[in-house]
Coordinates of C-alpha atoms in Angstrom, one line a residue:
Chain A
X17 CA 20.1 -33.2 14.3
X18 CA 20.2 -34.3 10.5
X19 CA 23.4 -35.6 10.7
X20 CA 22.8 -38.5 13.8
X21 CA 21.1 -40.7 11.7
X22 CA 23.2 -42.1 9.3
X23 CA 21.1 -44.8 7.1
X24 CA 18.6 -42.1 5.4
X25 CA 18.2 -44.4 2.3
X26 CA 15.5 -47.0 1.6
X27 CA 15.7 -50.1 0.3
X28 CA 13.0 -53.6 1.2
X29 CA 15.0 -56.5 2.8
X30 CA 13.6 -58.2 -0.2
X31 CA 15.6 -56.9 -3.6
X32 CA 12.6 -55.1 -5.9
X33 CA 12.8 -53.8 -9.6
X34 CA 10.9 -52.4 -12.4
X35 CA 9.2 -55.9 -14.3
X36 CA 7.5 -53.8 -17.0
X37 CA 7.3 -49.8 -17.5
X38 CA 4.4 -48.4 -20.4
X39 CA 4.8 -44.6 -21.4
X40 CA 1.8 -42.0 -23.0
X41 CA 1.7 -39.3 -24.9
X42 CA -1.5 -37.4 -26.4
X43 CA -1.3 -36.6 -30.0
X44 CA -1.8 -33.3 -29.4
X45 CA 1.1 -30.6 -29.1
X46 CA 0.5 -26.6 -28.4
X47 CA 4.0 -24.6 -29.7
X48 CA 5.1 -22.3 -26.5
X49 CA 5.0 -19.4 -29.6
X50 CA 1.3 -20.2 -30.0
X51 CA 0.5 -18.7 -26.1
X52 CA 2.8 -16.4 -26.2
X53 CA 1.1 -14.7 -29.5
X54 CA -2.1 -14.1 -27.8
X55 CA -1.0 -13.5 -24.4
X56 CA 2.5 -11.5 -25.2
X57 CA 2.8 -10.4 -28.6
X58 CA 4.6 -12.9 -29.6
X59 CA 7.7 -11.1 -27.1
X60 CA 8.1 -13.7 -24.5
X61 CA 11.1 -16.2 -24.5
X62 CA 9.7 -19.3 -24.4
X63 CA 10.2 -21.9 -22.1
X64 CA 10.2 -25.0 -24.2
X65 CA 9.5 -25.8 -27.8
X66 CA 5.7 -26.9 -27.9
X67 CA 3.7 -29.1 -24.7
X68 CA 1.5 -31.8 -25.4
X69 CA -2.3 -31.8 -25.0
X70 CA -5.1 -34.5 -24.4
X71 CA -7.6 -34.8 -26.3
X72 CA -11.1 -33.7 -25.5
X73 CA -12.3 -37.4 -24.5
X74 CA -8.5 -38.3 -22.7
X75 CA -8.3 -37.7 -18.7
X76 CA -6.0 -39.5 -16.2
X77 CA -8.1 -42.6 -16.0
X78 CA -7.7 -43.1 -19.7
X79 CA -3.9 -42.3 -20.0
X80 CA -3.5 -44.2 -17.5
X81 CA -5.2 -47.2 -18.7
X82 CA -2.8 -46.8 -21.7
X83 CA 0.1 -46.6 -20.0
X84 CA -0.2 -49.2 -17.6
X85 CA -1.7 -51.8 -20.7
X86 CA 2.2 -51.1 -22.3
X87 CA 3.5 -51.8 -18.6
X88 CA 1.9 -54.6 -18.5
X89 CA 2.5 -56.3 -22.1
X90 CA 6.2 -55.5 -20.9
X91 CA 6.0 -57.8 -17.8
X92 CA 3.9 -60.4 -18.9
X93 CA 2.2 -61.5 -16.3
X94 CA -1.3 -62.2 -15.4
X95 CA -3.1 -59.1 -14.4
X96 CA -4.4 -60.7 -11.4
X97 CA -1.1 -61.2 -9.6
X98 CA -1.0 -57.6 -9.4
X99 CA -1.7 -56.8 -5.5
X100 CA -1.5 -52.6 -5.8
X101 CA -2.7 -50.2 -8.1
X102 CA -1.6 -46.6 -7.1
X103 CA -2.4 -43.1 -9.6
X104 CA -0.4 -40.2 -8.9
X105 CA -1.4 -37.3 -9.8
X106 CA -2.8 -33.9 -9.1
X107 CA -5.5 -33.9 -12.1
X108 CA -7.9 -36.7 -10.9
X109 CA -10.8 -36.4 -12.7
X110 CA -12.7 -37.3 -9.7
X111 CA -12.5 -35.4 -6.4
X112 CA -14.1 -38.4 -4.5
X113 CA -13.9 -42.0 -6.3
X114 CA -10.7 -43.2 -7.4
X115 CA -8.7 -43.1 -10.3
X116 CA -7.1 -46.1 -9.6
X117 CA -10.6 -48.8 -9.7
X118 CA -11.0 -47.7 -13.2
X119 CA -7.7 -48.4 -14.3
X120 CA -7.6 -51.8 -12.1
X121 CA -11.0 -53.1 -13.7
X122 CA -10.0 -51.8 -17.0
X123 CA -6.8 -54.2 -17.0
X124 CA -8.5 -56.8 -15.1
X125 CA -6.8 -56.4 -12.4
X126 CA -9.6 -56.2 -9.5
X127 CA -11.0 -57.6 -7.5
X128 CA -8.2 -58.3 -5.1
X129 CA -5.7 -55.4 -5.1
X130 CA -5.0 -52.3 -3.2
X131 CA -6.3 -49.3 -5.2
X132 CA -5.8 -45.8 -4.1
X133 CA -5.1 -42.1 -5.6
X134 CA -1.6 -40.8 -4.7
X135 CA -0.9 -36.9 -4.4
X136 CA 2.1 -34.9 -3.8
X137 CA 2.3 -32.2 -7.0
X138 CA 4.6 -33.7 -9.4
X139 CA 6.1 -36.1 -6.6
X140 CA 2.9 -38.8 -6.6
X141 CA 4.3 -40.7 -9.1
X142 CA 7.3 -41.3 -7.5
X143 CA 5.9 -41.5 -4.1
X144 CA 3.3 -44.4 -5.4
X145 CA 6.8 -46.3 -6.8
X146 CA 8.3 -46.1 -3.6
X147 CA 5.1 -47.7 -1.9
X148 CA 4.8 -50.4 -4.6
X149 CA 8.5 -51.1 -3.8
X150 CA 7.4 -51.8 -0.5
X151 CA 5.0 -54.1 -0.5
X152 CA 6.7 -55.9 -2.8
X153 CA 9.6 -55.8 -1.1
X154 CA 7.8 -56.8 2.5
X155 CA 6.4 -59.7 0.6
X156 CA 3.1 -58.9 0.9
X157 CA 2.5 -59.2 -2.9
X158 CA 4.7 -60.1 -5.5
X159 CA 3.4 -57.3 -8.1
X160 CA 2.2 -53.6 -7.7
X161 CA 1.3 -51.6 -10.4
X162 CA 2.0 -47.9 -10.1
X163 CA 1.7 -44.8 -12.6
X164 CA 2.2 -41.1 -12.8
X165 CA 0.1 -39.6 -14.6
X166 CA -1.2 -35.4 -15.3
X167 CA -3.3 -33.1 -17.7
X168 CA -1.7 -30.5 -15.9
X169 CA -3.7 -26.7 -15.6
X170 CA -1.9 -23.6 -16.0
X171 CA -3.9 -20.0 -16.0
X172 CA -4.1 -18.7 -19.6
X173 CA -1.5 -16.4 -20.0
X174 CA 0.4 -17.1 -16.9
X175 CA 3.9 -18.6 -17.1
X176 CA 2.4 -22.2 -16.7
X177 CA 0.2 -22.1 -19.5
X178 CA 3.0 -22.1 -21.2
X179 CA 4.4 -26.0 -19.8
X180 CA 1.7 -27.3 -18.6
X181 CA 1.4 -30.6 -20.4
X182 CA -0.4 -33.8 -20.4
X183 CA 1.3 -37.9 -20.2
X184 CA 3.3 -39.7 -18.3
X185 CA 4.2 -43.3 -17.2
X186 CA 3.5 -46.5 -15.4
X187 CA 5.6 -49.1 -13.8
X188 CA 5.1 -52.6 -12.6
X189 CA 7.1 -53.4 -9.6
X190 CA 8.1 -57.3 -9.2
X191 CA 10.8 -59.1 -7.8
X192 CA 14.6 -58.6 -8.2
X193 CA 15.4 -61.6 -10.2
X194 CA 12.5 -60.6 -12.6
X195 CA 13.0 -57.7 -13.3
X196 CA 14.9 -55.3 -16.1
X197 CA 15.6 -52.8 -13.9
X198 CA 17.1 -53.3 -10.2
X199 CA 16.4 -50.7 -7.3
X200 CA 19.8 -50.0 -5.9
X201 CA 17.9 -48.1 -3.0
X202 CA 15.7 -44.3 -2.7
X203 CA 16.1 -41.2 -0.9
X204 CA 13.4 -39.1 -0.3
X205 CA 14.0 -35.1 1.2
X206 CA 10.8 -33.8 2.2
X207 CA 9.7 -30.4 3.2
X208 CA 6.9 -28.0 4.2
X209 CA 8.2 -25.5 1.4
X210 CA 4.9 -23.8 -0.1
X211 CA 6.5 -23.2 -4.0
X212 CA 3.3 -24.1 -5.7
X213 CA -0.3 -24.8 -4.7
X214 CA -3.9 -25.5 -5.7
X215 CA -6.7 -24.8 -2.9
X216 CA -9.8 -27.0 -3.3
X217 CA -12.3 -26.5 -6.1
X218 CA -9.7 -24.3 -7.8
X219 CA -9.4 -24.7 -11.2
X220 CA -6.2 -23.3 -11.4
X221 CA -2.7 -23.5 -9.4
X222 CA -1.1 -20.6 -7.9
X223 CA 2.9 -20.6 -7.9
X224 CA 5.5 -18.6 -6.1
X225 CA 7.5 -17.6 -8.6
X226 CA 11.5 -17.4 -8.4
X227 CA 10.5 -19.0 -5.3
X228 CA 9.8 -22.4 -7.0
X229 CA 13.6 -22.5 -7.9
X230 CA 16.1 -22.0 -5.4
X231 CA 14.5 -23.2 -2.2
X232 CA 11.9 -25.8 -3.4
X233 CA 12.8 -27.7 -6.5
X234 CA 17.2 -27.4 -6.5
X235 CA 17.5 -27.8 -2.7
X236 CA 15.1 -30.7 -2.2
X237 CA 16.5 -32.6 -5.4
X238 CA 20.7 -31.8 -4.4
X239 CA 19.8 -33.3 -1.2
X240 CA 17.9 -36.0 -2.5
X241 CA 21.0 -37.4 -4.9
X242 CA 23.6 -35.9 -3.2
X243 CA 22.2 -38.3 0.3
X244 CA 21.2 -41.0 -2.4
X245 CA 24.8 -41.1 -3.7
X246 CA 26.7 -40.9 -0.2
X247 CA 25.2 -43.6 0.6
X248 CA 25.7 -45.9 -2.4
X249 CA 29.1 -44.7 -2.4
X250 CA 28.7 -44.1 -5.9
X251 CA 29.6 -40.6 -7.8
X252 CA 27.9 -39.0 -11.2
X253 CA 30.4 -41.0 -13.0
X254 CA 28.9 -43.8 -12.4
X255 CA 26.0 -43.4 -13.7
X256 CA 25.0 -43.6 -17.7
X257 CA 22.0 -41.7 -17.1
X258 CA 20.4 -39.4 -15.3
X259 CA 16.7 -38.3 -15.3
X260 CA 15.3 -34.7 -13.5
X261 CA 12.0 -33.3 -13.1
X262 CA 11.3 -31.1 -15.7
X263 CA 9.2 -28.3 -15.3
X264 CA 11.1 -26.6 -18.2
X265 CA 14.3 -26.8 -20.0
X266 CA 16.4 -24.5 -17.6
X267 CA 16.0 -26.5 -14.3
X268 CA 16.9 -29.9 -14.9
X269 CA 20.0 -29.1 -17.3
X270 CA 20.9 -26.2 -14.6
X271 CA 20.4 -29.4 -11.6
X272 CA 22.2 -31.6 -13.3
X273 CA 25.6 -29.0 -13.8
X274 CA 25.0 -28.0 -10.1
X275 CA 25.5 -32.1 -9.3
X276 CA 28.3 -32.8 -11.5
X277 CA 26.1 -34.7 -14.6
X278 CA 26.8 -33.9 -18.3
X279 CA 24.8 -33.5 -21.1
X280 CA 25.4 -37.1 -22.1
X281 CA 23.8 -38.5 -19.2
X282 CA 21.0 -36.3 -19.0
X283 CA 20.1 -35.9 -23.0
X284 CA 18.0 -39.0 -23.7
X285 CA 15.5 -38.6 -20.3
X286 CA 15.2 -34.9 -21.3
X287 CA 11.8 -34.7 -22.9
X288 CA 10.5 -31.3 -21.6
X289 CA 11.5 -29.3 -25.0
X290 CA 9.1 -31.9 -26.6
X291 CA 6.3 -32.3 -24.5
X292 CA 6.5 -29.4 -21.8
X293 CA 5.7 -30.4 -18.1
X294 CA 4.0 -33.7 -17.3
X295 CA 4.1 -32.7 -13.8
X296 CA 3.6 -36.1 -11.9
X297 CA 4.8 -37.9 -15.0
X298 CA 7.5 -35.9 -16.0
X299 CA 10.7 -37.7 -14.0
X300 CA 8.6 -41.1 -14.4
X301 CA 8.3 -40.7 -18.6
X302 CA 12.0 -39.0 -18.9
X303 CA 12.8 -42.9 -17.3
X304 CA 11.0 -45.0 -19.7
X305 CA 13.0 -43.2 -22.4
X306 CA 16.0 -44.2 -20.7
X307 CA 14.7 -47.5 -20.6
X308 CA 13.9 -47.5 -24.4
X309 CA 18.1 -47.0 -25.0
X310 CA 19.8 -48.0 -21.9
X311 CA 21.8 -51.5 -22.3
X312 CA 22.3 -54.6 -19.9
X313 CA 24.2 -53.1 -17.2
X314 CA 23.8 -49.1 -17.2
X315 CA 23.2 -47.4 -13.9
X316 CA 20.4 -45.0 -13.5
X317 CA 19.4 -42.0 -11.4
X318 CA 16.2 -40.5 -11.7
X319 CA 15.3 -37.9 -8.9
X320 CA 11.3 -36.5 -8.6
X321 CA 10.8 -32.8 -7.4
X322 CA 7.2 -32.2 -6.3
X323 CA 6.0 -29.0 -5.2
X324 CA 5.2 -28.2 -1.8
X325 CA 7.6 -30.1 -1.6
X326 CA 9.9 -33.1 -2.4
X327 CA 12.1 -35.3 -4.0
X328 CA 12.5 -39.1 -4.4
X329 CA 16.1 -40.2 -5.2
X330 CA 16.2 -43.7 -6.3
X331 CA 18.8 -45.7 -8.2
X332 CA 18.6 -48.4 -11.2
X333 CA 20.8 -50.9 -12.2
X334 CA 19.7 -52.5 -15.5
X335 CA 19.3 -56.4 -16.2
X336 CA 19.4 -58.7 -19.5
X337 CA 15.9 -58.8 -19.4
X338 CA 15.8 -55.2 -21.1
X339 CA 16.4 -56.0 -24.6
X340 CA 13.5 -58.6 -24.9
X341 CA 11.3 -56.7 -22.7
X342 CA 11.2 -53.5 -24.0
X343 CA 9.9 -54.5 -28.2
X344 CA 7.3 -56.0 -26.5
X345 CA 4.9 -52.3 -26.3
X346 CA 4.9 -48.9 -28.2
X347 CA 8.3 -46.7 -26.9
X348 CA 8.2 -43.6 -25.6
X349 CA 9.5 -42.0 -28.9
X350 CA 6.9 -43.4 -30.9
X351 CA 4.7 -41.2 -29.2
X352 CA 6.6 -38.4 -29.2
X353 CA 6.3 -38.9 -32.8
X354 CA 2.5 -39.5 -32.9
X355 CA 2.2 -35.8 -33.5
X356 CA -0.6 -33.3 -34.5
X357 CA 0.0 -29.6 -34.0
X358 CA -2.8 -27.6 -32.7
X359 CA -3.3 -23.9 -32.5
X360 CA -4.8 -21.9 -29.5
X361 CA -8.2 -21.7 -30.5
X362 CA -8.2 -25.9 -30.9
X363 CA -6.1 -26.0 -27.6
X364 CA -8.8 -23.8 -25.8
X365 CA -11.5 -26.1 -26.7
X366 CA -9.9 -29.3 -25.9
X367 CA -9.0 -28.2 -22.8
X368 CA -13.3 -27.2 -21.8
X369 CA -12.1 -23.6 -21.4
X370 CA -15.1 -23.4 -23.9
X371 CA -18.6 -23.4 -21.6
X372 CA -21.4 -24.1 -23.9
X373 CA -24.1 -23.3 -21.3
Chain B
X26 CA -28.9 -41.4 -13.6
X27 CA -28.1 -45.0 -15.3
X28 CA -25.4 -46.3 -12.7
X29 CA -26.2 -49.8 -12.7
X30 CA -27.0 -50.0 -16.4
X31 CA -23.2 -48.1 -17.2
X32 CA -21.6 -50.0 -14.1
X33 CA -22.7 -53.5 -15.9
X34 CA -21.1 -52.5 -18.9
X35 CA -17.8 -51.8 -17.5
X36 CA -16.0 -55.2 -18.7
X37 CA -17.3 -55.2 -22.4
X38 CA -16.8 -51.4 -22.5
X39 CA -13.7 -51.0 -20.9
X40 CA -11.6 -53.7 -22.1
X41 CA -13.9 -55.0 -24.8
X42 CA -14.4 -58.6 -23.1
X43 CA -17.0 -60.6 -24.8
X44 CA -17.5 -64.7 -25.2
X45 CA -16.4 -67.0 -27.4
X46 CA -18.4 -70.1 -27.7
X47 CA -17.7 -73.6 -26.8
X48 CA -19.2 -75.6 -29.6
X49 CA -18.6 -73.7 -32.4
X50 CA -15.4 -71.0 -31.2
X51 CA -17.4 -67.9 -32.8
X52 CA -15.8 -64.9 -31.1
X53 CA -18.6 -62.7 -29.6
X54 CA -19.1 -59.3 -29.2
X55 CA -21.2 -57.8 -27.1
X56 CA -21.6 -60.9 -25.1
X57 CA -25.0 -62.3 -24.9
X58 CA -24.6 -65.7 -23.9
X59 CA -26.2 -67.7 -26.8
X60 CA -23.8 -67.8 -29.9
X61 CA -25.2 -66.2 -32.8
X62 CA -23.7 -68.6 -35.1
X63 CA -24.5 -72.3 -33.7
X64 CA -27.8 -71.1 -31.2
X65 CA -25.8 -73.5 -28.2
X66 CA -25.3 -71.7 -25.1
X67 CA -21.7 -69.7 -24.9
X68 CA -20.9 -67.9 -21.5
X69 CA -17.1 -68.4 -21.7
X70 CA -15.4 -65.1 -21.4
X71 CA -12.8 -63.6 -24.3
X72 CA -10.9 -60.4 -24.3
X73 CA -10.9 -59.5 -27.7
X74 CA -7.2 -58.0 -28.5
X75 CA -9.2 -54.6 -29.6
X76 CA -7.1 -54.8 -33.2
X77 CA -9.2 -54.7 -36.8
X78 CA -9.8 -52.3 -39.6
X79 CA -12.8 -50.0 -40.6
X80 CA -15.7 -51.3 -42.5
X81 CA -17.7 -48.3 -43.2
X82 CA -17.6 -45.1 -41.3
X83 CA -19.7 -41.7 -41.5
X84 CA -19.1 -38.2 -39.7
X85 CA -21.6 -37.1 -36.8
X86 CA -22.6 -33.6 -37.1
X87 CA -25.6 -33.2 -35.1
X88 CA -25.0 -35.0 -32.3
X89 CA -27.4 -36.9 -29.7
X90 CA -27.5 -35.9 -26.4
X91 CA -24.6 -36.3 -24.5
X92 CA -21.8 -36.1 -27.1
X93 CA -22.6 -32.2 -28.6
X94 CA -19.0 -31.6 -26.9
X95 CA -17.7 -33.2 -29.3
X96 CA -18.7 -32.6 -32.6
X97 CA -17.7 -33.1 -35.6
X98 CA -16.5 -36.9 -34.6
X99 CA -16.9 -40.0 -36.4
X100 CA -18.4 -42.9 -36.2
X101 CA -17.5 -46.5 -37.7
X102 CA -18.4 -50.2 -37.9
X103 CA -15.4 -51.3 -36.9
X104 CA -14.5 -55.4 -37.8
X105 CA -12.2 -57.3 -35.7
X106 CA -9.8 -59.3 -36.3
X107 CA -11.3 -62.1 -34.2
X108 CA -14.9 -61.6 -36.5
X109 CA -17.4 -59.2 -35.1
X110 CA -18.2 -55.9 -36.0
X111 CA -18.8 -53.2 -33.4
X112 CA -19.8 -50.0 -33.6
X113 CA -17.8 -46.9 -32.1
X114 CA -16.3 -43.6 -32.0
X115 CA -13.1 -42.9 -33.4
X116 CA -10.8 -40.5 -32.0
X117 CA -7.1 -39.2 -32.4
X118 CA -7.3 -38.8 -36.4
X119 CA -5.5 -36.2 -36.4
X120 CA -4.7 -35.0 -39.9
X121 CA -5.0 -38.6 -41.4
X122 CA -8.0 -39.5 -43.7
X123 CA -10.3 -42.4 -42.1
X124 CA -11.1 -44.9 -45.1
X125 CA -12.7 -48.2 -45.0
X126 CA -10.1 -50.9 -45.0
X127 CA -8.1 -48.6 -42.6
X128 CA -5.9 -50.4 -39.5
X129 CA -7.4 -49.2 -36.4
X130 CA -7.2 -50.7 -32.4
X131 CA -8.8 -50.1 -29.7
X132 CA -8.3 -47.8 -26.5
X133 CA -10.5 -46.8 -23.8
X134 CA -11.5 -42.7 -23.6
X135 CA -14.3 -40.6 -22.0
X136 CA -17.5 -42.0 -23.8
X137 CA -19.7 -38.8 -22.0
X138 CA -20.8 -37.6 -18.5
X139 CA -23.7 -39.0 -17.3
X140 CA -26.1 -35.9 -16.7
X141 CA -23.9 -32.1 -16.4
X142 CA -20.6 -31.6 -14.8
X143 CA -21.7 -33.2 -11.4
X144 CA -22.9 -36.8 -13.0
X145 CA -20.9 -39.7 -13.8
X146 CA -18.1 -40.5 -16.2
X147 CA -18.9 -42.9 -18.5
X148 CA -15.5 -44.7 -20.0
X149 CA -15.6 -47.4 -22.7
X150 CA -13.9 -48.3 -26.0
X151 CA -12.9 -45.9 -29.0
X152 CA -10.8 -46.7 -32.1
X153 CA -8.0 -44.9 -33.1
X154 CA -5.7 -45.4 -36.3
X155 CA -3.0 -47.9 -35.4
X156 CA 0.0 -46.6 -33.9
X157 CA 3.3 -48.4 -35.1
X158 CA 6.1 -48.4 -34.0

């Protein structure tokens, strides 16, 4: 069945790109050592150095505001071209009214855009590029705003408390000829694979465990690049960089062998062992620090993994518009380096594990 | 429950737009429509570019209702670099000591919720010390 239809990739009839991407960071960073001293003795081999944490007044809205303001001072255009502003994420701080009005009136965007809340795990972000590339791409607007963005839960004590992380990124979508990064074309591999799940009103997600590797996050993204690149006809060699999903250290470095990428492709977009997992951020924030170092003319791959589950494959080819675009908002390593180390008891309270009443 | 009076608020609050006048070009903050400076009438809108440096500042340890989340936090006059000065939270210090004098811009954060955990969130502008590159 798979195999009879041969054009799996997507690409608009109208040539799309990134115009302007913004990163964010919170200040705040909980070492891996920290949760495993209360929760395991200080015994447990730690996933990743340290994650980062939001502040006690920072959500999704407000990152995203941040973000997207960067995105925007990198695109330089008038707010109010912007036709579509899409959130992904899976930590709305809203179950009913959107994410997405806040951060369209906050940049003066509104009133006439799109504005919706995209979820799919760690894949929304992705998910709300691909839909900004097409109604860019159709024509129906020339600019579309879209950002992936988490404060991500984990249980105390479980294995995600000790990645969960908070950032990610936001992209402006534009026309071809504008832009400073071309889309070569995206492949999406979707499943009903349940790896990882939060029911409603839950404050926390349950996972499957081992299952979350095999099955769910290394099947759907081989087959993701591995479809992307047949039908590019291009090979890992080609490529200068490559940027994973990256729930932890192990699985994108472990992906990226399995594929036939090598560390010097995959270095720079590896942020993980900094900042943990920004779940629907995570491949989105690993590109815009890419972006920061690639040069006029580098090809890059960055492939999504969300739970439940999928992966968006989608190719880059950068333009001469980098260098002057990118000095024109904060990088991604400056906020990496905007750092202020916390301990549990500070972490605890600034995530409201604390009730009061 | 203050929806209209928060939801009126949103464009000074969340991007700290004001007005600049006409006649004389005083930069305005909140707006208010007459310019303090020349008394002419001054409705033109300006988005301030949220940079300036602290003024004075003092730390909030009993807090008023709505904000006991979030103690110990301070508070500054904050005075832009277009003229006014506003007052607001600051937030992100970190380990850095807040003095007057001190670079700070703006971003926009959780003011409070409106009521408990099922009221509204209220977003508007905070200060935080410069981040350079």
């Amino acid at each position: 069945m798979e195999n009879k239809i041969k054009a799996k990739m997507m690409k608009p009839s109208r040539p799309v790109g990134i115009i302007g991407y913004g990163a964010y960071v919170p200040r705040y960073r909980l070492p891996a050592s920290e949760v495993s001293r209360i929760w395991r003795g200080g015994l447990q081999l730690e996933p990743i150095q340290e994650k980062s944490v939001p502040g006690i007044d920072e959500d999704v809205v407000t990152m995203s505001v941040e973000a997207s303001r960067n995105a925007l001072m990198r695109a330089d255009i008038d707010s109010q071209e912007i036709r579509a502003v899409w959130v992904g994420s899976e930590s709305h701080p809203y179950a009913v009214k959107p994410s997405s009005t806040i951060v369209a009136e906050a940049l003066g965007i509104t009133p006439y855009t799109q504005a919706a809340d995209f979820e799919f795990a760690c894949k929304a972000g992705s998910e709300a590029i691909v839909a900004a590339m097409a109604l860019v791409g159709s024509k129906m607007g020339n600019y579309a705003l879209a950002v992936g963005m988490d404060t991500a839960q984990g249980k105390p004590g479980d294995a995600l408390e000790y990645t969960a992380a908070a950032g990610g990124a936001a992209f402006i979508i534009g026309p071809a000829n504008e832009s400073l990064a071309e889309i070569e074309g995206v492949l999406s591999y979707v499943t009903d694979t349940p790896d990882f799940w939060r029911r409603e009103n839950q404050k926390y997600p349950e996972h499957g465990g081992r299952f979350t590797g095999q099955p769910a996050y290394f099947k759907h993204i081989v087959n993701s690049v591995t479809g992307l690149l047949a039908e590019l006809e291009t090979t890992p060699e080609d490529y200068d960089f490559v940027v994973f999903h990256q729930p932890n250290t192990k699985f994108p470095k472990r992906v990226a062998k399995d594929l036939g990428f090598s560390a010097s492709q995959f270095k720079t977009g590896l942020l993980s062992p900094r900042i943990g997992n920004t779940y629907a951020g995570s491949s989105l924030i690993g590109l815009t620090a890419v972006l920061d170092q690639a040069k006029s003319g580098n090809r890059i791959l960055m492939a999504s993994f969300g739970s439940g589950a999928g992966s968006d494959a989608i190719s880059f080819k950068v333009t001469d518009q980098i260098l002057e675009r990118r000095s024109k908002a904060l990088t991604t390593e400056d906020y990496l380096n905007r750092r202020t180390q916390i301990d549990y008891a500070e972490y605890v309270r600034m995530r409201g594990k604390i009730t009061l009443k | 429950m203050d929806i209209p009076r928060h939801w009126r608020l949103n464009k000074q609050r969340y991007a700290l737009t004001g007005e600049v006048c006409p006649h004389c070009n005083a930069k305005i903050f909140p707006p208010r429509d007459v310019c303090p400076e020349c008394g002419d009438e001054a409705k033109t809108e300006f988005e301030f570019s949220g940079k300036g440096e602290i003024y004075s500042f003092t730390d909030i340890y009993n807090a008023p209702e709505g904000f006991e989340e979030t103690i110990p936090y301070t508070v500054a006059l904050v005075k832009l670099d277009e003229g006014p000065l506003v007052t607001a939270q600051l937030t992100d210090i970190g380990d850095q000591n807040v003095e007057i004098g001190m670079p700070v811009e703006m971003i926009t954060r959780k003011i409070r919720s409106d009521g408990d955990e099922r009221g509204l969130l209220v977003y508007g502008y905070k200060f935080r010390p410069l981040v350079t590159a």
